[in-house]
């Protein structure tokens, strides 16, 4: 595969792709399917009836939340050990496990999870700070990973902002889901729609 110019390699260099990670639209589906099937098949987990991203185990208490290629686990030590062992056997590349404590918050899917006493808090400040008004014409947009998308049309601004709102609503503020569903009805926004919304 020829390296993109943004990588900064000299002419003549070639990239060898081992596994798809980020940057291709299907990468998220690939990793979600891979981890989802792994947890179901190797850890005998059951998918929740209301959310395919949530799996649970009755054998040894374990609850796993999947978000593309990121996992959040609530488990007894026995399940946590088994999960780590099975990841190793499957040869998955994975970050070291971290444990939530009052002194050690966790980052999960762009959010910060903190423990204070017997309460757990999820802060989505990074996502919230990236929400912007859709503006007429083309603009440069900042992504959550620090990259800048150049010359983004009003339509694509709308789609990006709708996705950001959807994420925040479903994770932090389920009561906002109605407004999100209204926004989702506009599947092909026109330039004048962006102007009307202001």
PDB file of C-alpha atoms in Angstrom:
ATOM      1  CA  UNK A   1       0.000   0.000   0.000  1.00  0.00           C
ATOM      2  CA  UNK A   2       1.385   3.415  -0.902  1.00  0.00           C
ATOM      3  CA  UNK A   3       1.823   5.650   2.137  1.00  0.00           C
ATOM      4  CA  UNK A   4      -0.420   8.733   2.345  1.00  0.00           C
ATOM      5  CA  UNK A   5       1.428  12.052   2.004  1.00  0.00           C
ATOM      6  CA  UNK A   6       0.404  12.967   5.577  1.00  0.00           C
ATOM      7  CA  UNK A   7       2.649  10.174   6.923  1.00  0.00           C
ATOM      8  CA  UNK A   8       5.713  12.082   5.721  1.00  0.00           C
ATOM      9  CA  UNK A   9       7.629   9.167   4.184  1.00  0.00           C
ATOM     10  CA  UNK A  10       9.991   9.719   1.291  1.00  0.00           C
ATOM     11  CA  UNK A  11       8.958   8.599  -2.199  1.00  0.00           C
ATOM     12  CA  UNK A  12       9.377   4.906  -2.840  1.00  0.00           C
ATOM     13  CA  UNK A  13       8.407   3.691   0.645  1.00  0.00           C
ATOM     14  CA  UNK A  14       5.547   1.242   0.976  1.00  0.00           C
ATOM     15  CA  UNK A  15       3.405   0.418   4.015  1.00  0.00           C
ATOM     16  CA  UNK A  16       2.674  -3.191   4.876  1.00  0.00           C
ATOM     17  CA  UNK A  17      -0.752  -3.397   6.560  1.00  0.00           C
ATOM     18  CA  UNK A  18      -0.989  -6.234   9.081  1.00  0.00           C
ATOM     19  CA  UNK A  19      -4.528  -5.570  10.329  1.00  0.00           C
ATOM     20  CA  UNK A  20      -6.998  -2.758   9.669  1.00  0.00           C
ATOM     21  CA  UNK A  21      -7.146  -0.362  12.601  1.00  0.00           C
ATOM     22  CA  UNK A  22      -8.342   3.171  11.996  1.00  0.00           C
ATOM     23  CA  UNK A  23      -9.094   5.340   9.014  1.00  0.00           C
ATOM     24  CA  UNK A  24     -11.175   2.912   7.001  1.00  0.00           C
ATOM     25  CA  UNK A  25     -14.937   3.072   7.489  1.00  0.00           C
ATOM     26  CA  UNK A  26     -15.210  -0.687   8.036  1.00  0.00           C
ATOM     27  CA  UNK A  27     -12.472  -0.845  10.707  1.00  0.00           C
ATOM     28  CA  UNK A  28     -14.907  -0.180  13.543  1.00  0.00           C
ATOM     29  CA  UNK A  29     -17.219  -2.942  12.355  1.00  0.00           C
ATOM     30  CA  UNK A  30     -14.286  -5.332  11.981  1.00  0.00           C
ATOM     31  CA  UNK A  31     -13.034  -4.806  15.524  1.00  0.00           C
ATOM     32  CA  UNK A  32     -16.485  -4.755  17.097  1.00  0.00           C
ATOM     33  CA  UNK A  33     -17.375  -8.044  15.390  1.00  0.00           C
ATOM     34  CA  UNK A  34     -14.030  -9.588  16.315  1.00  0.00           C
ATOM     35  CA  UNK A  35     -14.215  -8.666  20.016  1.00  0.00           C
ATOM     36  CA  UNK A  36     -17.956  -9.342  20.261  1.00  0.00           C
ATOM     37  CA  UNK A  37     -17.608 -12.860  18.848  1.00  0.00           C
ATOM     38  CA  UNK A  38     -14.520 -13.509  20.971  1.00  0.00           C
ATOM     39  CA  UNK A  39     -16.337 -12.611  24.195  1.00  0.00           C
ATOM     40  CA  UNK A  40     -19.390 -14.672  23.235  1.00  0.00           C
ATOM     41  CA  UNK A  41     -17.493 -17.727  22.009  1.00  0.00           C
ATOM     42  CA  UNK A  42     -14.440 -17.885  24.286  1.00  0.00           C
ATOM     43  CA  UNK A  43     -15.912 -16.455  27.497  1.00  0.00           C
ATOM     44  CA  UNK A  44     -19.443 -17.871  27.138  1.00  0.00           C
ATOM     45  CA  UNK A  45     -20.951 -14.418  27.444  1.00  0.00           C
ATOM     46  CA  UNK A  46     -24.540 -13.587  26.557  1.00  0.00           C
ATOM     47  CA  UNK A  47     -25.513 -10.515  24.566  1.00  0.00           C
ATOM     48  CA  UNK A  48     -27.943  -8.189  26.299  1.00  0.00           C
ATOM     49  CA  UNK A  49     -31.405  -8.193  24.727  1.00  0.00           C
ATOM     50  CA  UNK A  50     -31.490  -4.397  24.554  1.00  0.00           C
ATOM     51  CA  UNK A  51     -27.910  -3.511  23.582  1.00  0.00           C
ATOM     52  CA  UNK A  52     -25.562  -5.607  21.397  1.00  0.00           C
ATOM     53  CA  UNK A  53     -22.584  -3.748  22.905  1.00  0.00           C
ATOM     54  CA  UNK A  54     -23.325  -5.113  26.379  1.00  0.00           C
ATOM     55  CA  UNK A  55     -22.465  -8.704  27.252  1.00  0.00           C
ATOM     56  CA  UNK A  56     -22.699 -10.548  30.561  1.00  0.00           C
ATOM     57  CA  UNK A  57     -21.624 -13.845  32.062  1.00  0.00           C
ATOM     58  CA  UNK A  58     -23.424 -15.873  34.700  1.00  0.00           C
ATOM     59  CA  UNK A  59     -20.582 -18.387  35.160  1.00  0.00           C
ATOM     60  CA  UNK A  60     -18.259 -15.984  36.933  1.00  0.00           C
ATOM     61  CA  UNK A  61     -19.609 -12.491  37.298  1.00  0.00           C
ATOM     62  CA  UNK A  62     -18.527 -10.358  34.379  1.00  0.00           C
ATOM     63  CA  UNK A  63     -20.117  -7.531  32.418  1.00  0.00           C
ATOM     64  CA  UNK A  64     -18.403  -6.205  29.298  1.00  0.00           C
ATOM     65  CA  UNK A  65     -19.268  -3.050  27.385  1.00  0.00           C
ATOM     66  CA  UNK A  66     -17.832  -2.852  23.866  1.00  0.00           C
ATOM     67  CA  UNK A  67     -17.303   0.381  21.984  1.00  0.00           C
ATOM     68  CA  UNK A  68     -15.679  -0.411  18.621  1.00  0.00           C
ATOM     69  CA  UNK A  69     -12.299  -1.713  19.868  1.00  0.00           C
ATOM     70  CA  UNK A  70     -12.477  -0.431  23.440  1.00  0.00           C
ATOM     71  CA  UNK A  71     -13.829  -2.521  26.317  1.00  0.00           C
ATOM     72  CA  UNK A  72     -15.067  -1.588  29.756  1.00  0.00           C
ATOM     73  CA  UNK A  73     -15.354  -4.458  32.211  1.00  0.00           C
ATOM     74  CA  UNK A  74     -17.056  -4.852  35.580  1.00  0.00           C
ATOM     75  CA  UNK A  75     -15.986  -8.224  36.922  1.00  0.00           C
ATOM     76  CA  UNK A  76     -14.847 -10.369  39.793  1.00  0.00           C
ATOM     77  CA  UNK A  77     -11.150 -11.273  39.760  1.00  0.00           C
ATOM     78  CA  UNK A  78     -11.799 -14.767  38.353  1.00  0.00           C
ATOM     79  CA  UNK A  79     -13.557 -13.410  35.263  1.00  0.00           C
ATOM     80  CA  UNK A  80     -10.979 -10.634  34.769  1.00  0.00           C
ATOM     81  CA  UNK A  81      -8.175 -13.224  34.817  1.00  0.00           C
ATOM     82  CA  UNK A  82     -10.026 -15.494  32.357  1.00  0.00           C
ATOM     83  CA  UNK A  83     -10.713 -12.563  30.013  1.00  0.00           C
ATOM     84  CA  UNK A  84      -7.022 -11.590  30.019  1.00  0.00           C
ATOM     85  CA  UNK A  85      -5.966 -15.202  29.446  1.00  0.00           C
ATOM     86  CA  UNK A  86      -8.323 -15.592  26.462  1.00  0.00           C
ATOM     87  CA  UNK A  87      -7.143 -12.305  24.909  1.00  0.00           C
ATOM     88  CA  UNK A  88      -3.589 -13.657  25.059  1.00  0.00           C
ATOM     89  CA  UNK A  89      -4.576 -16.975  23.482  1.00  0.00           C
ATOM     90  CA  UNK A  90      -6.335 -15.123  20.657  1.00  0.00           C
ATOM     91  CA  UNK A  91      -3.184 -13.000  20.086  1.00  0.00           C
ATOM     92  CA  UNK A  92      -5.174  -9.770  20.227  1.00  0.00           C
ATOM     93  CA  UNK A  93      -3.172  -6.602  20.574  1.00  0.00           C
ATOM     94  CA  UNK A  94      -4.575  -4.996  23.701  1.00  0.00           C
ATOM     95  CA  UNK A  95      -3.631  -2.264  26.124  1.00  0.00           C
ATOM     96  CA  UNK A  96      -2.746  -3.298  29.644  1.00  0.00           C
ATOM     97  CA  UNK A  97      -5.777  -3.521  31.900  1.00  0.00           C
ATOM     98  CA  UNK A  98      -6.328  -0.636  34.275  1.00  0.00           C
ATOM     99  CA  UNK A  99      -8.435  -0.633  37.417  1.00  0.00           C
ATOM    100  CA  UNK A 100     -10.639   2.279  38.444  1.00  0.00           C
ATOM    101  CA  UNK A 101      -9.732   3.654  41.878  1.00  0.00           C
ATOM    102  CA  UNK A 102     -10.185   7.052  43.503  1.00  0.00           C
ATOM    103  CA  UNK A 103      -6.556   7.808  42.651  1.00  0.00           C
ATOM    104  CA  UNK A 104      -6.670   6.329  39.149  1.00  0.00           C
ATOM    105  CA  UNK A 105      -9.417   7.503  36.736  1.00  0.00           C
ATOM    106  CA  UNK A 106      -9.941   5.614  33.481  1.00  0.00           C
ATOM    107  CA  UNK A 107     -10.182   6.917  29.936  1.00  0.00           C
ATOM    108  CA  UNK A 108     -12.821   5.096  27.907  1.00  0.00           C
ATOM    109  CA  UNK A 109     -13.860   6.019  24.409  1.00  0.00           C
ATOM    110  CA  UNK A 110     -12.995   9.687  24.813  1.00  0.00           C
ATOM    111  CA  UNK A 111     -14.547   9.985  28.266  1.00  0.00           C
ATOM    112  CA  UNK A 112     -13.003  10.183  31.712  1.00  0.00           C
ATOM    113  CA  UNK A 113     -14.419   7.832  34.348  1.00  0.00           C
ATOM    114  CA  UNK A 114     -13.695   8.765  37.961  1.00  0.00           C
ATOM    115  CA  UNK A 115     -14.529   7.171  41.293  1.00  0.00           C
ATOM    116  CA  UNK A 116     -15.410   9.387  44.260  1.00  0.00           C
ATOM    117  CA  UNK A 117     -16.508   7.497  47.338  1.00  0.00           C
ATOM    118  CA  UNK A 118     -19.209   5.076  46.239  1.00  0.00           C
ATOM    119  CA  UNK A 119     -20.115   7.044  43.098  1.00  0.00           C
ATOM    120  CA  UNK A 120     -18.785   6.695  39.546  1.00  0.00           C
ATOM    121  CA  UNK A 121     -18.779   9.705  37.205  1.00  0.00           C
ATOM    122  CA  UNK A 122     -18.397   9.891  33.425  1.00  0.00           C
ATOM    123  CA  UNK A 123     -17.140  13.164  31.979  1.00  0.00           C
ATOM    124  CA  UNK A 124     -17.463  13.718  28.230  1.00  0.00           C
ATOM    125  CA  UNK A 125     -15.850  17.164  28.189  1.00  0.00           C
ATOM    126  CA  UNK A 126     -13.681  16.402  25.152  1.00  0.00           C
ATOM    127  CA  UNK A 127     -16.694  15.336  23.066  1.00  0.00           C
ATOM    128  CA  UNK A 128     -18.812  18.255  24.297  1.00  0.00           C
ATOM    129  CA  UNK A 129     -16.084  20.766  23.463  1.00  0.00           C
ATOM    130  CA  UNK A 130     -16.075  19.548  19.848  1.00  0.00           C
ATOM    131  CA  UNK A 131     -19.760  20.299  19.227  1.00  0.00           C
ATOM    132  CA  UNK A 132     -20.128  23.351  16.985  1.00  0.00           C
ATOM    133  CA  UNK A 133     -22.867  25.152  15.120  1.00  0.00           C
ATOM    134  CA  UNK A 134     -23.151  24.114  11.485  1.00  0.00           C
ATOM    135  CA  UNK A 135     -22.059  27.037   9.351  1.00  0.00           C
ATOM    136  CA  UNK A 136     -22.887  27.823   5.727  1.00  0.00           C
ATOM    137  CA  UNK A 137     -20.067  27.065   3.333  1.00  0.00           C
ATOM    138  CA  UNK A 138     -16.959  24.996   3.831  1.00  0.00           C
ATOM    139  CA  UNK A 139     -14.903  25.070   7.048  1.00  0.00           C
ATOM    140  CA  UNK A 140     -12.043  23.205   8.711  1.00  0.00           C
ATOM    141  CA  UNK A 141     -13.210  20.946  11.565  1.00  0.00           C
ATOM    142  CA  UNK A 142     -11.249  19.592  14.517  1.00  0.00           C
ATOM    143  CA  UNK A 143     -11.767  15.912  15.283  1.00  0.00           C
ATOM    144  CA  UNK A 144     -11.702  14.253  18.688  1.00  0.00           C
ATOM    145  CA  UNK A 145      -8.263  12.776  18.000  1.00  0.00           C
ATOM    146  CA  UNK A 146      -6.751  16.178  17.211  1.00  0.00           C
ATOM    147  CA  UNK A 147      -6.835  15.845  13.434  1.00  0.00           C
ATOM    148  CA  UNK A 148      -8.182  18.683  11.300  1.00  0.00           C
ATOM    149  CA  UNK A 149     -10.575  17.877   8.461  1.00  0.00           C
ATOM    150  CA  UNK A 150     -10.161  20.468   5.723  1.00  0.00           C
ATOM    151  CA  UNK A 151     -12.872  22.123   3.644  1.00  0.00           C
ATOM    152  CA  UNK A 152     -15.864  20.336   5.230  1.00  0.00           C
ATOM    153  CA  UNK A 153     -19.202  21.131   3.559  1.00  0.00           C
ATOM    154  CA  UNK A 154     -22.284  22.209   5.540  1.00  0.00           C
ATOM    155  CA  UNK A 155     -23.822  18.807   4.869  1.00  0.00           C
ATOM    156  CA  UNK A 156     -20.790  16.963   6.243  1.00  0.00           C
ATOM    157  CA  UNK A 157     -20.598  19.366   9.201  1.00  0.00           C
ATOM    158  CA  UNK A 158     -24.201  18.474   9.990  1.00  0.00           C
ATOM    159  CA  UNK A 159     -23.529  14.745   9.759  1.00  0.00           C
ATOM    160  CA  UNK A 160     -20.454  15.059  12.017  1.00  0.00           C
ATOM    161  CA  UNK A 161     -22.242  17.207  14.607  1.00  0.00           C
ATOM    162  CA  UNK A 162     -25.258  14.891  14.577  1.00  0.00           C
ATOM    163  CA  UNK A 163     -22.936  11.928  15.277  1.00  0.00           C
ATOM    164  CA  UNK A 164     -21.265  13.806  18.139  1.00  0.00           C
ATOM    165  CA  UNK A 165     -24.643  14.686  19.604  1.00  0.00           C
ATOM    166  CA  UNK A 166     -25.808  11.095  19.226  1.00  0.00           C
ATOM    167  CA  UNK A 167     -22.780   9.800  21.056  1.00  0.00           C
ATOM    168  CA  UNK A 168     -23.162  12.204  23.960  1.00  0.00           C
ATOM    169  CA  UNK A 169     -26.919  11.638  24.160  1.00  0.00           C
ATOM    170  CA  UNK A 170     -26.688   7.870  24.236  1.00  0.00           C
ATOM    171  CA  UNK A 171     -23.797   7.763  26.693  1.00  0.00           C
ATOM    172  CA  UNK A 172     -24.543  10.618  29.068  1.00  0.00           C
ATOM    173  CA  UNK A 173     -27.981  12.042  28.504  1.00  0.00           C
ATOM    174  CA  UNK A 174     -30.556   9.534  27.304  1.00  0.00           C
ATOM    175  CA  UNK A 175     -33.361  12.097  27.689  1.00  0.00           C
ATOM    176  CA  UNK A 176     -31.832  13.955  24.715  1.00  0.00           C
ATOM    177  CA  UNK A 177     -32.475  10.957  22.474  1.00  0.00           C
ATOM    178  CA  UNK A 178     -35.812  12.349  21.238  1.00  0.00           C
ATOM    179  CA  UNK A 179     -34.135  15.471  19.833  1.00  0.00           C
ATOM    180  CA  UNK A 180     -31.460  13.289  18.313  1.00  0.00           C
ATOM    181  CA  UNK A 181     -34.079  11.161  16.565  1.00  0.00           C
ATOM    182  CA  UNK A 182     -35.600  14.350  15.095  1.00  0.00           C
ATOM    183  CA  UNK A 183     -32.163  15.425  13.819  1.00  0.00           C
ATOM    184  CA  UNK A 184     -31.589  11.953  12.384  1.00  0.00           C
ATOM    185  CA  UNK A 185     -34.613  12.394  10.104  1.00  0.00           C
ATOM    186  CA  UNK A 186     -32.624  14.918   8.046  1.00  0.00           C
ATOM    187  CA  UNK A 187     -30.519  12.510   6.027  1.00  0.00           C
ATOM    188  CA  UNK A 188     -29.581  14.806   3.158  1.00  0.00           C
ATOM    189  CA  UNK A 189     -29.266  18.348   4.551  1.00  0.00           C
ATOM    190  CA  UNK A 190     -29.050  21.164   2.023  1.00  0.00           C
ATOM    191  CA  UNK A 191     -26.964  24.313   2.398  1.00  0.00           C
ATOM    192  CA  UNK A 192     -30.091  26.330   3.302  1.00  0.00           C
ATOM    193  CA  UNK A 193     -30.908  23.868   6.133  1.00  0.00           C
ATOM    194  CA  UNK A 194     -27.677  24.878   7.862  1.00  0.00           C
ATOM    195  CA  UNK A 195     -28.628  28.544   7.566  1.00  0.00           C
ATOM    196  CA  UNK A 196     -32.179  27.914   8.900  1.00  0.00           C
ATOM    197  CA  UNK A 197     -30.824  26.121  11.955  1.00  0.00           C
ATOM    198  CA  UNK A 198     -28.955  29.191  13.178  1.00  0.00           C
TER     199      UNK A 198
END
